Every structure is written in structure tokens, then in C-alpha cells.
Amino acid sequence: MGLKNYFERVFKNLSALENKMETGFRFSQSEINEIISSAKSENLQYFENLARMSELTAFDVSYLLSSVKLSMEKIEVLKKASSLYKEEEFKAQGQTFSDFVFRIGANIDNLNMENIEVFKDLVQCKNELYDFSKALQNPIKCKHIRKKEMQFAFENVFVE
């Protein structure tokens, strides 16, 4: 009986140690508890995949799990889109990685590997829009060749 209790205690402590090792370096236990408590139940299965993405903060993971309907395809699109984020390109416009993640979340239903470059171009524009669904549904139409003729936003142009 004593040997059985000893091994049960050893395995229990090893399990606890392993759990601390897995989560201790990435998120604190309180962050994990908060993320899980606010997540949609159908998205909990994707927590580990999102936690492995080192660029995502606990806040980003919490947002994605609570506000976006996820699937493995969407996780792959998220990984690809996250790899396109270059801090020096976006910081000049005052956009942080979390802003980028929010825009991905707002457009995840329309994002795929084919229109991800159009999405990056749209996000780089200085604007307050988060929903690019019309542009992402028809990316060829949005990547048209710019006309060289001058156009004005007002009716009369006076030249001296």
C-alpha cells in the first residue's frame, strides 16, 4: 500500500511540474484562467495553437478566443497574416501588432491565402476601418491599375 501511494504522489507531482513548465514561460496562471473564462466553448480547442504563436499576447489570444469563430484553416491564415506584419512598416502609421490582430479577427471569415496580400495593403492604409469584407471578396477588383489622369474631390478647380 505504501509503495502505491508513493508512486501516485510522484506522478501527481510530476504532472503538476509538467503543467507549470508548459504554461509558466508563456502566460501566467491568472492570464490562462482569464483567457479560458472569457473564451467561447467551441474555441477552447484552439487555445494551444494560439498560445504557441509567440507574437500573440495574452490579450490577443483572449480576443481571438472570445470574439472570433475559429477553425484550423483560420488559424493557418492567422499564422500567415501574422508573418506579414513588419513592425517598421506599421509603426510609422501608429498601428501596433494588436491592432493588426483585431483587423485579422474582424476579417477572418473573408481571409484566405489568396487575398492575404490585399489585406496587408488595406491594413497599411491609414484608416479607421476594420471590416474589409467587400475588398477581400473580390481582391482583383481592388488591385486595379491606377489611372494617371488627375481627379479631384471637388467640382470646380481654379488655376492661376
PDB file of C-alpha atoms in Angstrom:
ATOM      1  CA  MET A   1       0.000   0.000   0.000  1.00  0.00           C
ATOM      2  CA  GLY A   2       2.788   2.444   0.859  1.00  0.00           C
ATOM      3  CA  LEU A   3       4.552   1.894  -2.471  1.00  0.00           C
ATOM      4  CA  LYS A   4       1.338   2.544  -4.411  1.00  0.00           C
ATOM      5  CA  ASN A   5       0.728   5.838  -2.561  1.00  0.00           C
ATOM      6  CA  TYR A   6       4.339   6.843  -3.144  1.00  0.00           C
ATOM      7  CA  PHE A   7       4.070   6.351  -6.923  1.00  0.00           C
ATOM      8  CA  GLU A   8       0.709   8.120  -7.071  1.00  0.00           C
ATOM      9  CA  ARG A   9       2.218  11.105  -5.261  1.00  0.00           C
ATOM     10  CA  VAL A  10       5.286  11.100  -7.566  1.00  0.00           C
ATOM     11  CA  PHE A  11       3.125  11.004 -10.697  1.00  0.00           C
ATOM     12  CA  LYS A  12       0.839  13.713  -9.342  1.00  0.00           C
ATOM     13  CA  ASN A  13       3.814  15.973  -8.581  1.00  0.00           C
ATOM     14  CA  LEU A  14       5.387  15.254 -11.964  1.00  0.00           C
ATOM     15  CA  SER A  15       2.125  16.145 -13.646  1.00  0.00           C
ATOM     16  CA  ALA A  16       1.897  19.394 -11.687  1.00  0.00           C
ATOM     17  CA  LEU A  17       5.520  20.203 -12.524  1.00  0.00           C
ATOM     18  CA  GLU A  18       4.917  19.478 -16.201  1.00  0.00           C
ATOM     19  CA  ASN A  19       1.884  21.800 -16.234  1.00  0.00           C
ATOM     20  CA  LYS A  20       3.938  24.575 -14.655  1.00  0.00           C
ATOM     21  CA  MET A  21       6.695  24.064 -17.218  1.00  0.00           C
ATOM     22  CA  GLU A  22       4.279  24.224 -20.157  1.00  0.00           C
ATOM     23  CA  THR A  23       2.466  27.359 -19.053  1.00  0.00           C
ATOM     24  CA  GLY A  24       4.952  29.101 -16.800  1.00  0.00           C
ATOM     25  CA  PHE A  25       7.096  30.509 -19.577  1.00  0.00           C
ATOM     26  CA  ARG A  26       4.347  31.813 -21.844  1.00  0.00           C
ATOM     27  CA  PHE A  27       1.389  33.032 -19.780  1.00  0.00           C
ATOM     28  CA  SER A  28       0.823  33.217 -16.057  1.00  0.00           C
ATOM     29  CA  GLN A  29      -1.808  31.016 -14.485  1.00  0.00           C
ATOM     30  CA  SER A  30      -4.073  34.020 -13.868  1.00  0.00           C
ATOM     31  CA  GLU A  31      -3.806  35.025 -17.555  1.00  0.00           C
ATOM     32  CA  ILE A  32      -4.700  31.489 -18.621  1.00  0.00           C
ATOM     33  CA  ASN A  33      -7.666  31.433 -16.260  1.00  0.00           C
ATOM     34  CA  GLU A  34      -8.891  34.773 -17.619  1.00  0.00           C
ATOM     35  CA  ILE A  35      -8.441  33.661 -21.247  1.00  0.00           C
ATOM     36  CA  ILE A  36     -10.314  30.416 -20.673  1.00  0.00           C
ATOM     37  CA  SER A  37     -13.129  32.050 -18.713  1.00  0.00           C
ATOM     38  CA  SER A  38     -13.882  34.537 -21.499  1.00  0.00           C
ATOM     39  CA  ALA A  39     -13.387  32.136 -24.447  1.00  0.00           C
ATOM     40  CA  LYS A  40     -16.207  30.628 -26.458  1.00  0.00           C
ATOM     41  CA  SER A  41     -16.537  26.959 -25.583  1.00  0.00           C
ATOM     42  CA  GLU A  42     -16.120  25.867 -29.228  1.00  0.00           C
ATOM     43  CA  ASN A  43     -12.839  27.805 -29.459  1.00  0.00           C
ATOM     44  CA  LEU A  44     -11.168  26.266 -26.395  1.00  0.00           C
ATOM     45  CA  GLN A  45      -9.687  23.510 -28.539  1.00  0.00           C
ATOM     46  CA  TYR A  46      -7.603  26.140 -30.384  1.00  0.00           C
ATOM     47  CA  PHE A  47      -6.072  27.680 -27.263  1.00  0.00           C
ATOM     48  CA  GLU A  48      -2.903  25.604 -27.508  1.00  0.00           C
ATOM     49  CA  ASN A  49      -2.406  26.512 -31.186  1.00  0.00           C
ATOM     50  CA  LEU A  50      -2.754  30.222 -30.435  1.00  0.00           C
ATOM     51  CA  ALA A  51      -0.552  30.016 -27.333  1.00  0.00           C
ATOM     52  CA  ARG A  52       2.243  28.550 -29.475  1.00  0.00           C
ATOM     53  CA  MET A  53       2.289  31.690 -31.607  1.00  0.00           C
ATOM     54  CA  SER A  54       4.923  33.662 -29.743  1.00  0.00           C
ATOM     55  CA  GLU A  55       3.975  37.029 -31.232  1.00  0.00           C
ATOM     56  CA  LEU A  56       0.459  36.899 -29.760  1.00  0.00           C
ATOM     57  CA  THR A  57      -0.004  38.386 -26.300  1.00  0.00           C
ATOM     58  CA  ALA A  58      -2.454  37.055 -23.734  1.00  0.00           C
ATOM     59  CA  PHE A  59      -4.791  39.911 -24.674  1.00  0.00           C
ATOM     60  CA  ASP A  60      -4.643  38.947 -28.378  1.00  0.00           C
ATOM     61  CA  VAL A  61      -5.307  35.278 -27.618  1.00  0.00           C
ATOM     62  CA  SER A  62      -8.196  36.208 -25.331  1.00  0.00           C
ATOM     63  CA  TYR A  63      -9.721  38.433 -28.015  1.00  0.00           C
ATOM     64  CA  LEU A  64      -9.461  35.750 -30.695  1.00  0.00           C
ATOM     65  CA  LEU A  65     -10.906  33.008 -28.494  1.00  0.00           C
ATOM     66  CA  SER A  66     -13.801  35.140 -27.272  1.00  0.00           C
ATOM     67  CA  SER A  67     -14.766  37.125 -30.382  1.00  0.00           C
ATOM     68  CA  VAL A  68     -13.916  35.038 -33.447  1.00  0.00           C
ATOM     69  CA  LYS A  69     -15.301  31.703 -34.621  1.00  0.00           C
ATOM     70  CA  LEU A  70     -12.087  29.734 -35.200  1.00  0.00           C
ATOM     71  CA  SER A  71     -11.142  26.697 -37.261  1.00  0.00           C
ATOM     72  CA  MET A  72      -7.810  25.155 -38.214  1.00  0.00           C
ATOM     73  CA  GLU A  73      -7.955  26.890 -41.613  1.00  0.00           C
ATOM     74  CA  LYS A  74      -8.462  30.235 -39.897  1.00  0.00           C
ATOM     75  CA  ILE A  75      -5.555  29.520 -37.553  1.00  0.00           C
ATOM     76  CA  GLU A  76      -3.328  28.890 -40.593  1.00  0.00           C
ATOM     77  CA  VAL A  77      -4.500  32.152 -42.194  1.00  0.00           C
ATOM     78  CA  LEU A  78      -3.808  33.921 -38.888  1.00  0.00           C
ATOM     79  CA  LYS A  79      -0.266  32.495 -38.826  1.00  0.00           C
ATOM     80  CA  LYS A  80       0.364  33.617 -42.412  1.00  0.00           C
ATOM     81  CA  ALA A  81      -1.093  37.074 -41.806  1.00  0.00           C
ATOM     82  CA  SER A  82       0.932  37.465 -38.611  1.00  0.00           C
ATOM     83  CA  SER A  83       4.106  36.640 -40.504  1.00  0.00           C
ATOM     84  CA  LEU A  84       3.381  39.561 -42.872  1.00  0.00           C
ATOM     85  CA  TYR A  85       3.411  42.088 -40.037  1.00  0.00           C
ATOM     86  CA  LYS A  86       6.632  44.101 -40.111  1.00  0.00           C
ATOM     87  CA  GLU A  87       6.863  46.480 -37.194  1.00  0.00           C
ATOM     88  CA  GLU A  88       8.778  49.200 -39.043  1.00  0.00           C
ATOM     89  CA  GLU A  89       6.118  49.330 -41.788  1.00  0.00           C
ATOM     90  CA  PHE A  90       3.158  49.594 -39.440  1.00  0.00           C
ATOM     91  CA  LYS A  91       4.573  51.596 -36.522  1.00  0.00           C
ATOM     92  CA  ALA A  92       5.066  54.627 -38.767  1.00  0.00           C
ATOM     93  CA  GLN A  93       1.284  54.775 -39.106  1.00  0.00           C
ATOM     94  CA  GLY A  94       0.705  54.192 -35.401  1.00  0.00           C
ATOM     95  CA  GLN A  95      -0.539  50.631 -35.807  1.00  0.00           C
ATOM     96  CA  THR A  96       0.520  48.025 -33.278  1.00  0.00           C
ATOM     97  CA  PHE A  97       0.501  44.268 -33.695  1.00  0.00           C
ATOM     98  CA  SER A  98      -2.652  44.099 -31.548  1.00  0.00           C
ATOM     99  CA  ASP A  99      -4.381  46.493 -33.986  1.00  0.00           C
ATOM    100  CA  PHE A 100      -3.298  44.159 -36.786  1.00  0.00           C
ATOM    101  CA  VAL A 101      -4.697  41.135 -34.911  1.00  0.00           C
ATOM    102  CA  PHE A 102      -8.027  42.958 -34.356  1.00  0.00           C
ATOM    103  CA  ARG A 103      -8.288  43.629 -38.071  1.00  0.00           C
ATOM    104  CA  ILE A 104      -7.493  39.993 -38.820  1.00  0.00           C
ATOM    105  CA  GLY A 105     -10.226  38.975 -36.380  1.00  0.00           C
ATOM    106  CA  ALA A 106     -12.742  41.335 -37.988  1.00  0.00           C
ATOM    107  CA  ASN A 107     -11.990  39.934 -41.447  1.00  0.00           C
ATOM    108  CA  ILE A 108     -11.124  36.300 -40.703  1.00  0.00           C
ATOM    109  CA  ASP A 109     -14.261  34.956 -42.414  1.00  0.00           C
ATOM    110  CA  ASN A 110     -13.219  36.554 -45.709  1.00  0.00           C
ATOM    111  CA  LEU A 111      -9.475  35.962 -45.450  1.00  0.00           C
ATOM    112  CA  ASN A 112      -7.696  33.171 -47.293  1.00  0.00           C
ATOM    113  CA  MET A 113      -4.199  32.542 -48.577  1.00  0.00           C
ATOM    114  CA  GLU A 114      -5.001  34.165 -51.949  1.00  0.00           C
ATOM    115  CA  ASN A 115      -6.172  37.550 -50.671  1.00  0.00           C
ATOM    116  CA  ILE A 116      -3.807  37.943 -47.731  1.00  0.00           C
ATOM    117  CA  GLU A 117      -1.557  40.392 -49.631  1.00  0.00           C
ATOM    118  CA  VAL A 118      -4.551  42.596 -50.447  1.00  0.00           C
ATOM    119  CA  PHE A 119      -5.460  42.506 -46.766  1.00  0.00           C
ATOM    120  CA  LYS A 120      -1.952  43.662 -45.825  1.00  0.00           C
ATOM    121  CA  ASP A 121      -2.185  46.537 -48.317  1.00  0.00           C
ATOM    122  CA  LEU A 122      -5.562  47.580 -46.916  1.00  0.00           C
ATOM    123  CA  VAL A 123      -4.324  47.493 -43.333  1.00  0.00           C
ATOM    124  CA  GLN A 124      -1.280  49.586 -44.214  1.00  0.00           C
ATOM    125  CA  CYS A 125      -3.536  52.396 -45.377  1.00  0.00           C
ATOM    126  CA  LYS A 126      -4.038  54.890 -42.606  1.00  0.00           C
ATOM    127  CA  ASN A 127      -7.716  54.455 -41.826  1.00  0.00           C
ATOM    128  CA  GLU A 128     -10.034  53.524 -39.031  1.00  0.00           C
ATOM    129  CA  LEU A 129     -11.800  50.737 -40.940  1.00  0.00           C
ATOM    130  CA  TYR A 130     -11.700  47.244 -39.551  1.00  0.00           C
ATOM    131  CA  ASP A 131     -14.068  45.477 -41.950  1.00  0.00           C
ATOM    132  CA  PHE A 132     -12.616  44.915 -45.426  1.00  0.00           C
ATOM    133  CA  SER A 133     -15.129  42.263 -46.476  1.00  0.00           C
ATOM    134  CA  LYS A 134     -16.063  43.820 -49.850  1.00  0.00           C
ATOM    135  CA  ALA A 135     -12.443  44.251 -50.889  1.00  0.00           C
ATOM    136  CA  LEU A 136     -11.432  40.774 -49.718  1.00  0.00           C
ATOM    137  CA  GLN A 137     -14.282  39.042 -51.529  1.00  0.00           C
ATOM    138  CA  ASN A 138     -13.047  40.418 -54.857  1.00  0.00           C
ATOM    139  CA  PRO A 139      -9.314  41.200 -54.474  1.00  0.00           C
ATOM    140  CA  ILE A 140      -8.642  41.548 -58.221  1.00  0.00           C
ATOM    141  CA  LYS A 141     -11.070  44.462 -58.441  1.00  0.00           C
ATOM    142  CA  CYS A 142      -9.258  46.251 -55.608  1.00  0.00           C
ATOM    143  CA  LYS A 143      -5.792  45.763 -57.080  1.00  0.00           C
ATOM    144  CA  HIS A 144      -6.560  47.667 -60.265  1.00  0.00           C
ATOM    145  CA  ILE A 145      -4.011  49.749 -62.135  1.00  0.00           C
ATOM    146  CA  ARG A 146      -4.050  53.344 -61.024  1.00  0.00           C
ATOM    147  CA  LYS A 147      -5.147  55.860 -63.618  1.00  0.00           C
ATOM    148  CA  LYS A 148      -2.654  58.569 -64.478  1.00  0.00           C
ATOM    149  CA  GLU A 149      -5.293  61.225 -65.075  1.00  0.00           C
ATOM    150  CA  MET A 150      -5.915  63.736 -62.337  1.00  0.00           C
ATOM    151  CA  GLN A 151      -9.117  63.508 -60.382  1.00  0.00           C
ATOM    152  CA  PHE A 152     -10.430  65.960 -57.857  1.00  0.00           C
ATOM    153  CA  ALA A 153     -12.807  65.598 -54.979  1.00  0.00           C
ATOM    154  CA  PHE A 154     -14.461  68.925 -55.725  1.00  0.00           C
ATOM    155  CA  GLU A 155     -16.312  70.263 -58.723  1.00  0.00           C
ATOM    156  CA  ASN A 156     -14.505  73.462 -59.724  1.00  0.00           C
ATOM    157  CA  VAL A 157     -10.759  73.762 -59.938  1.00  0.00           C
ATOM    158  CA  PHE A 158      -9.326  77.298 -60.255  1.00  0.00           C
ATOM    159  CA  VAL A 159      -5.818  77.603 -61.595  1.00  0.00           C
ATOM    160  CA  GLU A 160      -3.865  80.858 -61.525  1.00  0.00           C
TER     161      GLU A 160
END
